[in-house]
JSON list of C-alpha atoms in Angstrom, two decimals:
[
{"chain": "A", "resi": 1, "resn": "MET", "atom": "CA", "xyz": [65.03, 120.85, 131.02]},
{"chain": "A", "resi": 2, "resn": "LEU", "atom": "CA", "xyz": [67.07, 121.22, 127.84]},
{"chain": "A", "resi": 3, "resn": "LYS", "atom": "CA", "xyz": [68.32, 117.98, 126.33]},
{"chain": "A", "resi": 4, "resn": "VAL", "atom": "CA", "xyz": [71.76, 118.09, 124.79]},
{"chain": "A", "resi": 5, "resn": "ILE", "atom": "CA", "xyz": [72.09, 115.83, 121.80]},
{"chain": "A", "resi": 6, "resn": "GLN", "atom": "CA", "xyz": [75.64, 114.77, 121.16]},
{"chain": "A", "resi": 7, "resn": "ASP", "atom": "CA", "xyz": [76.73, 113.82, 117.70]},
{"chain": "A", "resi": 8, "resn": "HIS", "atom": "CA", "xyz": [79.10, 110.85, 117.84]},
{"chain": "A", "resi": 9, "resn": "SER", "atom": "CA", "xyz": [79.81, 110.85, 114.11]},
{"chain": "A", "resi": 10, "resn": "PRO", "atom": "CA", "xyz": [83.47, 111.04, 113.12]},
{"chain": "A", "resi": 11, "resn": "TRP", "atom": "CA", "xyz": [84.70, 114.41, 111.91]},
{"chain": "A", "resi": 12, "resn": "TYR", "atom": "CA", "xyz": [84.84, 113.01, 108.36]},
{"chain": "A", "resi": 13, "resn": "ALA", "atom": "CA", "xyz": [81.20, 111.80, 108.32]},
{"chain": "A", "resi": 14, "resn": "GLU", "atom": "CA", "xyz": [80.54, 113.85, 105.17]},
{"chain": "A", "resi": 15, "resn": "GLY", "atom": "CA", "xyz": [83.40, 112.09, 103.37]},
{"chain": "A", "resi": 16, "resn": "LEU", "atom": "CA", "xyz": [86.88, 113.30, 102.42]},
{"chain": "A", "resi": 17, "resn": "ARG", "atom": "CA", "xyz": [88.44, 114.49, 99.20]},
{"chain": "A", "resi": 18, "resn": "PHE", "atom": "CA", "xyz": [91.02, 112.08, 97.80]},
{"chain": "A", "resi": 19, "resn": "LYS", "atom": "CA", "xyz": [92.15, 110.63, 94.49]},
{"chain": "A", "resi": 20, "resn": "CYS", "atom": "CA", "xyz": [95.39, 108.70, 94.16]},
{"chain": "A", "resi": 21, "resn": "THR", "atom": "CA", "xyz": [97.69, 110.37, 91.65]},
{"chain": "A", "resi": 22, "resn": "GLY", "atom": "CA", "xyz": [100.22, 107.54, 91.60]},
{"chain": "A", "resi": 23, "resn": "CYS", "atom": "CA", "xyz": [102.96, 109.92, 92.76]},
{"chain": "A", "resi": 24, "resn": "GLY", "atom": "CA", "xyz": [104.68, 107.31, 94.96]},
{"chain": "A", "resi": 25, "resn": "GLN", "atom": "CA", "xyz": [105.10, 109.71, 97.89]},
{"chain": "A", "resi": 26, "resn": "CYS", "atom": "CA", "xyz": [103.46, 107.23, 100.28]},
{"chain": "A", "resi": 27, "resn": "CYS", "atom": "CA", "xyz": [106.16, 104.70, 99.34]},
{"chain": "A", "resi": 28, "resn": "THR", "atom": "CA", "xyz": [109.14, 106.87, 100.20]},
{"chain": "A", "resi": 29, "resn": "GLY", "atom": "CA", "xyz": [110.51, 109.18, 102.83]},
{"chain": "A", "resi": 30, "resn": "ALA", "atom": "CA", "xyz": [111.28, 108.49, 106.44]},
{"chain": "A", "resi": 31, "resn": "PRO", "atom": "CA", "xyz": [112.05, 104.97, 107.64]},
{"chain": "A", "resi": 32, "resn": "GLY", "atom": "CA", "xyz": [109.00, 102.82, 108.27]},
{"chain": "A", "resi": 33, "resn": "TYR", "atom": "CA", "xyz": [107.44, 99.44, 107.80]},
{"chain": "A", "resi": 34, "resn": "VAL", "atom": "CA", "xyz": [105.20, 97.85, 105.20]},
{"chain": "A", "resi": 35, "resn": "TRP", "atom": "CA", "xyz": [103.76, 94.92, 107.10]},
{"chain": "A", "resi": 36, "resn": "VAL", "atom": "CA", "xyz": [102.86, 91.79, 105.15]},
{"chain": "A", "resi": 37, "resn": "ASN", "atom": "CA", "xyz": [100.96, 88.66, 106.08]},
{"chain": "A", "resi": 38, "resn": "GLU", "atom": "CA", "xyz": [101.37, 85.12, 104.75]},
{"chain": "A", "resi": 39, "resn": "GLU", "atom": "CA", "xyz": [98.73, 85.51, 102.03]},
{"chain": "A", "resi": 40, "resn": "GLU", "atom": "CA", "xyz": [100.31, 88.75, 100.79]},
{"chain": "A", "resi": 41, "resn": "ILE", "atom": "CA", "xyz": [103.77, 87.17, 100.82]},
{"chain": "A", "resi": 42, "resn": "GLN", "atom": "CA", "xyz": [102.46, 84.25, 98.75]},
{"chain": "A", "resi": 43, "resn": "ASN", "atom": "CA", "xyz": [100.68, 86.58, 96.30]},
{"chain": "A", "resi": 44, "resn": "ILE", "atom": "CA", "xyz": [103.73, 88.78, 95.78]},
{"chain": "A", "resi": 45, "resn": "ALA", "atom": "CA", "xyz": [106.06, 85.78, 95.45]},
{"chain": "A", "resi": 46, "resn": "ASP", "atom": "CA", "xyz": [103.74, 84.22, 92.86]},
{"chain": "A", "resi": 47, "resn": "TYR", "atom": "CA", "xyz": [103.52, 87.52, 90.98]},
{"chain": "A", "resi": 48, "resn": "LEU", "atom": "CA", "xyz": [107.34, 87.71, 90.87]},
{"chain": "A", "resi": 49, "resn": "ASN", "atom": "CA", "xyz": [107.64, 83.98, 89.99]},
{"chain": "A", "resi": 50, "resn": "LEU", "atom": "CA", "xyz": [109.66, 83.32, 93.15]},
{"chain": "A", "resi": 51, "resn": "THR", "atom": "CA", "xyz": [109.41, 80.70, 95.83]},
{"chain": "A", "resi": 52, "resn": "ILE", "atom": "CA", "xyz": [108.47, 81.89, 99.30]},
{"chain": "A", "resi": 53, "resn": "LYS", "atom": "CA", "xyz": [112.05, 81.21, 100.39]},
{"chain": "A", "resi": 54, "resn": "GLU", "atom": "CA", "xyz": [113.53, 83.25, 97.50]},
{"chain": "A", "resi": 55, "resn": "PHE", "atom": "CA", "xyz": [111.09, 86.11, 98.05]},
{"chain": "A", "resi": 56, "resn": "SER", "atom": "CA", "xyz": [111.67, 86.14, 101.81]},
{"chain": "A", "resi": 57, "resn": "SER", "atom": "CA", "xyz": [115.45, 86.23, 101.54]},
{"chain": "A", "resi": 58, "resn": "ARG", "atom": "CA", "xyz": [115.40, 89.04, 98.94]},
{"chain": "A", "resi": 59, "resn": "TYR", "atom": "CA", "xyz": [112.57, 91.28, 100.09]},
{"chain": "A", "resi": 60, "resn": "LEU", "atom": "CA", "xyz": [111.61, 90.74, 103.75]},
{"chain": "A", "resi": 61, "resn": "ARG", "atom": "CA", "xyz": [112.92, 91.68, 107.17]},
{"chain": "A", "resi": 62, "resn": "ARG", "atom": "CA", "xyz": [111.71, 90.66, 110.60]},
{"chain": "A", "resi": 63, "resn": "VAL", "atom": "CA", "xyz": [110.82, 93.49, 112.98]},
{"chain": "A", "resi": 64, "resn": "GLN", "atom": "CA", "xyz": [109.46, 92.80, 116.46]},
{"chain": "A", "resi": 65, "resn": "GLY", "atom": "CA", "xyz": [108.03, 89.42, 115.47]},
{"chain": "A", "resi": 66, "resn": "ARG", "atom": "CA", "xyz": [106.45, 90.73, 112.27]},
{"chain": "A", "resi": 67, "resn": "LEU", "atom": "CA", "xyz": [107.52, 90.78, 108.63]},
{"chain": "A", "resi": 68, "resn": "SER", "atom": "CA", "xyz": [107.99, 93.95, 106.61]},
{"chain": "A", "resi": 69, "resn": "LEU", "atom": "CA", "xyz": [109.08, 94.65, 103.06]},
{"chain": "A", "resi": 70, "resn": "LEU", "atom": "CA", "xyz": [112.61, 95.97, 102.78]},
{"chain": "A", "resi": 71, "resn": "GLU", "atom": "CA", "xyz": [113.42, 99.61, 102.17]},
{"chain": "A", "resi": 72, "resn": "LEU", "atom": "CA", "xyz": [116.29, 100.99, 100.15]},
{"chain": "A", "resi": 73, "resn": "PRO", "atom": "CA", "xyz": [119.04, 101.98, 102.60]},
{"chain": "A", "resi": 74, "resn": "LYS", "atom": "CA", "xyz": [119.65, 105.62, 101.66]},
{"chain": "A", "resi": 75, "resn": "SER", "atom": "CA", "xyz": [116.25, 106.86, 100.46]},
{"chain": "A", "resi": 76, "resn": "TYR", "atom": "CA", "xyz": [114.01, 104.60, 102.59]},
{"chain": "A", "resi": 77, "resn": "ASP", "atom": "CA", "xyz": [111.93, 104.00, 99.46]},
{"chain": "A", "resi": 78, "resn": "CYS", "atom": "CA", "xyz": [110.00, 100.74, 99.39]},
{"chain": "A", "resi": 79, "resn": "ILE", "atom": "CA", "xyz": [112.06, 98.09, 97.65]},
{"chain": "A", "resi": 80, "resn": "PHE", "atom": "CA", "xyz": [109.31, 97.83, 95.01]},
{"chain": "A", "resi": 81, "resn": "LEU", "atom": "CA", "xyz": [109.18, 101.54, 94.12]},
{"chain": "A", "resi": 82, "resn": "LYS", "atom": "CA", "xyz": [110.85, 102.14, 90.76]},
{"chain": "A", "resi": 83, "resn": "ASP", "atom": "CA", "xyz": [110.59, 105.42, 88.84]},
{"chain": "A", "resi": 84, "resn": "LYS", "atom": "CA", "xyz": [107.88, 106.55, 91.30]},
{"chain": "A", "resi": 85, "resn": "LYS", "atom": "CA", "xyz": [105.71, 103.53, 90.43]},
{"chain": "A", "resi": 86, "resn": "CYS", "atom": "CA", "xyz": [104.89, 100.40, 92.43]},
{"chain": "A", "resi": 87, "resn": "GLN", "atom": "CA", "xyz": [106.23, 97.33, 90.67]},
{"chain": "A", "resi": 88, "resn": "ILE", "atom": "CA", "xyz": [103.78, 95.04, 92.49]},
{"chain": "A", "resi": 89, "resn": "TYR", "atom": "CA", "xyz": [100.74, 97.35, 92.41]},
{"chain": "A", "resi": 90, "resn": "SER", "atom": "CA", "xyz": [98.18, 94.66, 91.54]},
{"chain": "A", "resi": 91, "resn": "VAL", "atom": "CA", "xyz": [99.29, 92.52, 94.52]},
{"chain": "A", "resi": 92, "resn": "ARG", "atom": "CA", "xyz": [100.42, 95.29, 96.90]},
{"chain": "A", "resi": 93, "resn": "PRO", "atom": "CA", "xyz": [99.89, 94.66, 100.64]},
{"chain": "A", "resi": 94, "resn": "THR", "atom": "CA", "xyz": [96.73, 95.70, 102.46]},
{"chain": "A", "resi": 95, "resn": "GLN", "atom": "CA", "xyz": [98.63, 98.47, 104.22]},
{"chain": "A", "resi": 96, "resn": "CYS", "atom": "CA", "xyz": [99.29, 100.03, 100.82]},
{"chain": "A", "resi": 97, "resn": "ARG", "atom": "CA", "xyz": [95.80, 99.35, 99.48]},
{"chain": "A", "resi": 98, "resn": "THR", "atom": "CA", "xyz": [94.12, 101.11, 102.40]},
{"chain": "A", "resi": 99, "resn": "TYR", "atom": "CA", "xyz": [96.23, 104.29, 102.37]},
{"chain": "A", "resi": 100, "resn": "PRO", "atom": "CA", "xyz": [95.28, 107.06, 103.29]},
{"chain": "A", "resi": 101, "resn": "TRP", "atom": "CA", "xyz": [92.41, 105.57, 105.29]},
{"chain": "A", "resi": 102, "resn": "TRP", "atom": "CA", "xyz": [94.63, 104.64, 108.24]},
{"chain": "A", "resi": 103, "resn": "PRO", "atom": "CA", "xyz": [93.22, 105.25, 111.74]},
{"chain": "A", "resi": 104, "resn": "GLN", "atom": "CA", "xyz": [96.13, 107.51, 112.70]},
{"chain": "A", "resi": 105, "resn": "LEU", "atom": "CA", "xyz": [95.47, 109.78, 109.69]},
{"chain": "A", "resi": 106, "resn": "LEU", "atom": "CA", "xyz": [91.74, 109.93, 110.46]},
{"chain": "A", "resi": 107, "resn": "LYS", "atom": "CA", "xyz": [92.01, 110.81, 114.17]},
{"chain": "A", "resi": 108, "resn": "SER", "atom": "CA", "xyz": [91.47, 114.51, 113.57]},
{"chain": "A", "resi": 109, "resn": "LYS", "atom": "CA", "xyz": [91.28, 117.20, 110.90]},
{"chain": "A", "resi": 110, "resn": "ASP", "atom": "CA", "xyz": [94.80, 118.24, 111.89]},
{"chain": "A", "resi": 111, "resn": "ASP", "atom": "CA", "xyz": [96.14, 114.70, 111.32]},
{"chain": "A", "resi": 112, "resn": "TRP", "atom": "CA", "xyz": [94.44, 114.66, 107.90]},
{"chain": "A", "resi": 113, "resn": "LYS", "atom": "CA", "xyz": [95.89, 118.09, 107.03]},
{"chain": "A", "resi": 114, "resn": "THR", "atom": "CA", "xyz": [99.35, 116.84, 108.02]},
{"chain": "A", "resi": 115, "resn": "ALA", "atom": "CA", "xyz": [98.91, 113.83, 105.73]},
{"chain": "A", "resi": 116, "resn": "ALA", "atom": "CA", "xyz": [97.88, 116.20, 102.91]},
{"chain": "A", "resi": 117, "resn": "ARG", "atom": "CA", "xyz": [101.29, 117.88, 103.09]},
{"chain": "A", "resi": 118, "resn": "PHE", "atom": "CA", "xyz": [102.87, 114.59, 101.96]},
{"chain": "A", "resi": 119, "resn": "CYS", "atom": "CA", "xyz": [100.09, 113.19, 99.75]},
{"chain": "A", "resi": 120, "resn": "GLU", "atom": "CA", "xyz": [99.12, 115.13, 96.65]},
{"chain": "A", "resi": 121, "resn": "GLY", "atom": "CA", "xyz": [95.97, 113.01, 96.32]},
{"chain": "A", "resi": 122, "resn": "ILE", "atom": "CA", "xyz": [94.45, 114.76, 99.35]},
{"chain": "A", "resi": 123, "resn": "GLN", "atom": "CA", "xyz": [93.35, 117.96, 97.66]},
{"chain": "A", "resi": 124, "resn": "LEU", "atom": "CA", "xyz": [90.40, 120.30, 97.49]},
{"chain": "A", "resi": 125, "resn": "ASP", "atom": "CA", "xyz": [89.53, 119.46, 93.89]},
{"chain": "A", "resi": 126, "resn": "ALA", "atom": "CA", "xyz": [89.67, 115.67, 94.35]},
{"chain": "A", "resi": 127, "resn": "PRO", "atom": "CA", "xyz": [86.37, 113.79, 94.38]},
{"chain": "A", "resi": 128, "resn": "VAL", "atom": "CA", "xyz": [84.70, 113.14, 97.73]},
{"chain": "A", "resi": 129, "resn": "VAL", "atom": "CA", "xyz": [85.17, 109.60, 98.98]},
{"chain": "A", "resi": 130, "resn": "PRO", "atom": "CA", "xyz": [82.02, 108.59, 100.89]},
{"chain": "A", "resi": 131, "resn": "PHE", "atom": "CA", "xyz": [82.12, 107.91, 104.62]},
{"chain": "A", "resi": 132, "resn": "GLU", "atom": "CA", "xyz": [81.12, 104.25, 104.09]},
{"chain": "A", "resi": 133, "resn": "THR", "atom": "CA", "xyz": [84.11, 103.64, 101.80]},
{"chain": "A", "resi": 134, "resn": "ILE", "atom": "CA", "xyz": [86.47, 105.33, 104.24]},
{"chain": "A", "resi": 135, "resn": "GLU", "atom": "CA", "xyz": [85.15, 103.28, 107.16]},
{"chain": "A", "resi": 136, "resn": "LYS", "atom": "CA", "xyz": [85.43, 100.02, 105.21]},
{"chain": "A", "resi": 137, "resn": "GLN", "atom": "CA", "xyz": [89.06, 100.72, 104.34]},
{"chain": "A", "resi": 138, "resn": "ARG", "atom": "CA", "xyz": [89.88, 101.95, 107.86]},
{"chain": "A", "resi": 139, "resn": "THR", "atom": "CA", "xyz": [88.40, 98.78, 109.34]},
{"chain": "A", "resi": 140, "resn": "ILE", "atom": "CA", "xyz": [90.37, 96.56, 106.94]},
{"chain": "A", "resi": 141, "resn": "GLN", "atom": "CA", "xyz": [93.56, 98.39, 107.93]},
{"chain": "A", "resi": 142, "resn": "GLU", "atom": "CA", "xyz": [92.81, 98.03, 111.65]},
{"chain": "A", "resi": 143, "resn": "MET", "atom": "CA", "xyz": [92.05, 94.31, 111.30]},
{"chain": "A", "resi": 144, "resn": "THR", "atom": "CA", "xyz": [95.23, 93.47, 109.37]},
{"chain": "A", "resi": 145, "resn": "ASN", "atom": "CA", "xyz": [97.73, 95.84, 110.97]},
{"chain": "A", "resi": 146, "resn": "GLY", "atom": "CA", "xyz": [98.36, 93.89, 114.14]},
{"chain": "A", "resi": 147, "resn": "ASP", "atom": "CA", "xyz": [98.78, 90.28, 113.09]},
{"chain": "A", "resi": 148, "resn": "PRO", "atom": "CA", "xyz": [102.33, 88.95, 113.45]},
{"chain": "A", "resi": 149, "resn": "VAL", "atom": "CA", "xyz": [103.46, 86.54, 110.74]},
{"chain": "A", "resi": 150, "resn": "GLN", "atom": "CA", "xyz": [105.01, 83.31, 111.95]},
{"chain": "A", "resi": 151, "resn": "LEU", "atom": "CA", "xyz": [106.76, 82.54, 108.68]},
{"chain": "A", "resi": 152, "resn": "GLU", "atom": "CA", "xyz": [110.44, 81.77, 109.20]},
{"chain": "A", "resi": 153, "resn": "LEU", "atom": "CA", "xyz": [112.93, 83.80, 107.22]},
{"chain": "A", "resi": 154, "resn": "PRO", "atom": "CA", "xyz": [115.70, 81.80, 105.55]},
{"chain": "A", "resi": 155, "resn": "THR", "atom": "CA", "xyz": [119.09, 82.00, 107.21]}
]
């Protein structure tokens, strides 16, 4: 009897080519959400020398029980994207830190290829990011993506 050995490794087990170019494309485009938690809100507010109340009233919106950074109304750019650069890069939210290692972009080679059309950092000559690094970032994104923030927005 012939035994069939199935490989349960993800399609990207050999790593993926990526190097952030700082182009800002992941911060612009179609409407979306940049979810933030209480720690991230505090860090960004501190970085901007604002109180939580000031930061919340200027830069946050509540969506389905969660808090998201605002977008500019016409371009849908993140409120913190200026001249194609993140103004809060050192304290950017986890969602931003873990891009492009999001579960939905890693589902299949086709999903990754689609992401590459919008992200110039996903390219054939970029260095290979090891599987372990990808998995760590993907796990961080999965763990933080679903937690609603109970912080009250000022009225």
